[in-house]
Coordinates of N, CA and C in Angstrom, one line a residue:
M1 N 195.5 -28.9 133.5 CA 194.3 -28.1 133.3 C 194.7 -26.7 132.7
N2 N 195.8 -26.1 133.1 CA 196.2 -24.8 132.5 C 196.6 -25.0 131.1
S3 N 197.2 -26.1 130.7 CA 197.6 -26.2 129.3 C 196.3 -26.3 128.4
I4 N 195.3 -27.0 128.9 CA 194.1 -27.1 128.1 C 193.4 -25.8 128.0
Q5 N 193.4 -25.0 129.1 CA 192.8 -23.7 129.1 C 193.5 -22.8 128.2
T6 N 194.8 -22.9 128.2 CA 195.6 -22.0 127.4 C 195.4 -22.3 125.9
K7 N 195.3 -23.6 125.5 CA 195.0 -24.0 124.2 C 193.6 -23.4 123.7
S8 N 192.7 -23.5 124.6 CA 191.3 -23.0 124.3 C 191.3 -21.5 124.1
N9 N 192.1 -20.8 125.0 CA 192.2 -19.4 124.8 C 192.9 -19.0 123.5
K10 N 193.9 -19.8 123.2 CA 194.7 -19.5 122.0 C 193.8 -19.7 120.7
Q11 N 193.0 -20.8 120.8 CA 192.1 -21.1 119.7 C 191.1 -20.0 119.5
A12 N 190.6 -19.5 120.7 CA 189.6 -18.4 120.6 C 190.2 -17.1 120.0
Y13 N 191.4 -16.8 120.3 CA 192.1 -15.6 119.8 C 192.3 -15.8 118.3
I14 N 192.7 -17.0 117.9 CA 192.9 -17.3 116.5 C 191.5 -17.2 115.7
L15 N 190.5 -17.7 116.3 CA 189.2 -17.6 115.6 C 188.7 -16.1 115.5
L16 N 188.9 -15.4 116.6 CA 188.5 -14.0 116.6 C 189.3 -13.2 115.5
G17 N 190.6 -13.5 115.5 CA 191.5 -12.8 114.4 C 191.1 -13.2 113.0
S18 N 190.7 -14.5 112.8 CA 190.3 -14.9 111.5 C 188.9 -14.3 111.1
S19 N 188.0 -14.1 112.1 CA 186.8 -13.5 111.8 C 186.9 -12.0 111.4
V20 N 187.9 -11.4 112.1 CA 188.1 -10.0 111.8 C 188.8 -9.9 110.4
I21 N 189.7 -10.7 110.1 CA 190.4 -10.7 108.8 C 189.4 -11.0 107.7
I22 N 188.5 -12.0 107.8 CA 187.5 -12.3 106.8 C 186.6 -11.1 106.6
T23 N 186.1 -10.5 107.7 CA 185.2 -9.4 107.6 C 185.9 -8.2 107.0
L24 N 187.2 -7.9 107.3 CA 187.9 -6.8 106.7 C 188.0 -7.1 105.2
F25 N 188.3 -8.3 104.8 CA 188.4 -8.6 103.4 C 187.1 -8.3 102.7
L26 N 186.0 -8.7 103.3 CA 184.6 -8.5 102.7 C 184.3 -7.0 102.6
F27 N 184.7 -6.3 103.6 CA 184.4 -4.8 103.5 C 185.4 -4.1 102.6
Y28 N 186.6 -4.7 102.4 CA 187.5 -4.1 101.4 C 187.0 -4.3 100.0
I29 N 186.4 -5.4 99.7 CA 186.0 -5.7 98.3 C 184.5 -5.2 98.1
D30 N 183.9 -4.7 99.1 CA 182.5 -4.3 99.0 C 182.3 -3.3 97.9
E31 N 181.3 -3.6 97.1 CA 180.9 -2.7 96.0 C 182.0 -2.3 95.0
G32 N 183.0 -3.1 95.0 CA 184.1 -2.9 94.0 C 185.0 -1.7 94.2
Y33 N 185.0 -1.1 95.4 CA 185.8 0.1 95.6 C 187.2 -0.3 96.0
Y34 N 187.4 -1.4 96.6 CA 188.7 -2.0 97.0 C 189.6 -0.9 97.8
N35 N 188.9 -0.5 98.8 CA 189.7 0.4 99.8 C 189.0 0.3 101.2
F36 N 189.6 1.0 102.1 CA 189.2 1.0 103.5 C 188.6 2.3 103.9
K37 N 188.0 3.1 102.9 CA 187.4 4.4 103.3 C 186.1 4.2 104.2
W38 N 185.6 3.0 104.2 CA 184.4 2.7 105.0 C 184.7 2.9 106.5
M39 N 186.0 2.8 106.9 CA 186.4 3.0 108.3 C 186.2 4.4 108.8
L40 N 186.0 5.4 107.9 CA 185.8 6.8 108.3 C 184.4 7.1 108.8
Q41 N 183.5 6.2 108.6 CA 182.1 6.5 109.1 C 181.8 5.5 110.2
L42 N 181.3 6.1 111.3 CA 180.9 5.3 112.5 C 179.8 4.2 112.2
S43 N 178.9 4.6 111.3 CA 177.8 3.6 111.1 C 178.3 2.3 110.4
N44 N 179.4 2.4 109.6 CA 180.0 1.3 109.0 C 180.6 0.3 110.0
W45 N 181.1 0.9 111.1 CA 181.7 0.0 112.2 C 180.6 -0.8 112.8
F46 N 179.4 -0.3 112.9 CA 178.3 -1.1 113.5 C 178.0 -2.3 112.6
A47 N 178.0 -2.0 111.3 CA 177.8 -3.1 110.3 C 179.0 -4.1 110.4
F48 N 180.1 -3.6 110.6 CA 181.3 -4.5 110.8 C 181.1 -5.5 112.0
V49 N 180.7 -4.9 113.1 CA 180.4 -5.7 114.3 C 179.3 -6.7 114.0
I50 N 178.3 -6.3 113.3 CA 177.2 -7.2 113.0 C 177.6 -8.4 112.2
Y51 N 178.7 -8.3 111.3 CA 179.2 -9.4 110.6 C 180.2 -10.2 111.5
I52 N 180.9 -9.6 112.3 CA 181.9 -10.3 113.1 C 181.3 -11.2 114.2
I53 N 180.3 -10.8 114.8 CA 179.7 -11.5 115.9 C 179.2 -12.9 115.5
P54 N 178.3 -13.0 114.4 CA 177.9 -14.4 114.0 C 179.0 -15.2 113.5
V55 N 180.0 -14.6 112.7 CA 181.1 -15.4 112.2 C 181.9 -16.0 113.3
F56 N 182.2 -15.2 114.3 CA 183.0 -15.6 115.4 C 182.2 -16.6 116.3
G57 N 180.9 -16.4 116.5 CA 180.1 -17.3 117.2 C 180.0 -18.6 116.6
F58 N 179.8 -18.7 115.3 CA 179.7 -20.0 114.7 C 181.0 -20.7 114.6
Q59 N 182.1 -19.9 114.5 CA 183.4 -20.6 114.6 C 183.6 -21.2 115.9
L60 N 183.3 -20.6 117.0 CA 183.4 -21.1 118.3 C 182.5 -22.4 118.5
L61 N 181.3 -22.3 117.9 CA 180.3 -23.4 118.0 C 180.9 -24.6 117.3
V62 N 181.4 -24.4 116.1 CA 181.9 -25.5 115.4 C 183.2 -26.1 116.1
L63 N 184.0 -25.2 116.7 CA 185.1 -25.7 117.4 C 184.7 -26.6 118.6
K64 N 183.7 -26.2 119.3 CA 183.2 -27.0 120.5 C 182.7 -28.3 120.0
L65 N 182.1 -28.3 118.8 CA 181.5 -29.6 118.3 C 182.5 -30.6 117.8
I66 N 183.6 -30.1 117.2 CA 184.5 -31.0 116.6 C 185.9 -31.1 117.3
S67 N 186.1 -30.4 118.4 CA 187.4 -30.4 119.0 C 187.7 -31.8 119.6
K68 N 186.7 -32.6 120.0 CA 187.0 -33.9 120.5 C 187.2 -34.9 119.5
I69 N 186.8 -34.6 118.3 CA 187.0 -35.6 117.1 C 188.3 -35.4 116.5
F70 N 188.7 -34.2 116.2 CA 189.9 -33.9 115.5 C 191.0 -33.3 116.4
S71 N 192.2 -33.3 115.8 CA 193.3 -32.7 116.6 C 193.2 -31.2 116.7
Y72 N 194.1 -30.6 117.5 CA 194.0 -29.2 117.8 C 194.1 -28.3 116.5
Q73 N 195.1 -28.6 115.7 CA 195.3 -27.8 114.4 C 194.1 -28.1 113.4
I74 N 193.7 -29.3 113.2 CA 192.7 -29.6 112.3 C 191.3 -29.0 112.8
S75 N 191.0 -29.1 114.0 CA 189.8 -28.5 114.5 C 189.8 -27.0 114.4
T76 N 190.9 -26.4 114.6 CA 191.0 -24.9 114.4 C 190.8 -24.5 113.0
I77 N 191.4 -25.2 112.1 CA 191.3 -24.9 110.6 C 189.8 -25.1 110.2
L78 N 189.3 -26.3 110.6 CA 187.9 -26.6 110.1 C 186.9 -25.6 110.7
S79 N 187.1 -25.2 112.0 CA 186.2 -24.3 112.6 C 186.3 -22.9 112.0
I80 N 187.4 -22.5 111.5 CA 187.6 -21.2 110.8 C 186.8 -21.3 109.5
I81 N 187.0 -22.3 108.7 CA 186.3 -22.4 107.4 C 184.8 -22.6 107.6
I82 N 184.4 -23.6 108.3 CA 183.0 -24.0 108.4 C 182.2 -22.9 109.1
G83 N 182.8 -22.4 110.2 CA 182.1 -21.4 111.0 C 181.9 -20.1 110.3
A84 N 182.9 -19.7 109.5 CA 182.8 -18.5 108.7 C 181.8 -18.6 107.6
I85 N 181.7 -19.7 107.0 CA 180.7 -19.9 105.9 C 179.3 -19.9 106.5
I86 N 179.1 -20.6 107.6 CA 177.8 -20.6 108.2 C 177.4 -19.3 108.7
G87 N 178.3 -18.6 109.4 CA 178.0 -17.2 109.9 C 177.7 -16.2 108.8
L88 N 178.5 -16.3 107.7 CA 178.2 -15.3 106.6 C 176.9 -15.6 105.9
I89 N 176.6 -16.9 105.7 CA 175.3 -17.3 105.1 C 174.2 -16.7 106.0
L90 N 174.3 -16.9 107.3 CA 173.3 -16.4 108.2 C 173.1 -14.9 108.2
V91 N 174.2 -14.2 108.2 CA 174.1 -12.7 108.1 C 173.5 -12.3 106.8
I92 N 174.0 -12.8 105.7 CA 173.4 -12.4 104.4 C 172.0 -12.8 104.3
Y93 N 171.6 -14.0 104.8 CA 170.2 -14.3 104.8 C 169.3 -13.4 105.6
L94 N 169.8 -13.0 106.8 CA 169.0 -12.1 107.7 C 168.9 -10.7 107.1
L95 N 170.0 -10.3 106.4 CA 170.0 -8.9 105.9 C 169.2 -8.8 104.6
T96 N 169.0 -9.9 103.9 CA 168.3 -9.8 102.6 C 166.8 -10.2 102.8
K97 N 166.5 -10.6 104.0 CA 165.1 -11.1 104.2 C 164.2 -9.9 104.4

């Protein structure tokens, strides 16, 4: 039981790290400035969290759905890719609506 719980925790940390990295990249390339000056304003951190929460949430959801079908590594990779795409599409859709 502990090894299963440890793998699940490790996958969650990997997904959280990937969602942070993906969001950092998007904020880095935002509006063509290619810098991290956005970090100096507190309001931008709220936007950062608004992006991370759905991306991480959908990554976890996809992981729960496919973890019994695929192996540990494949399910982690697929959940990073598919969950990030779905989460970003949702955020962009909600912000442009």
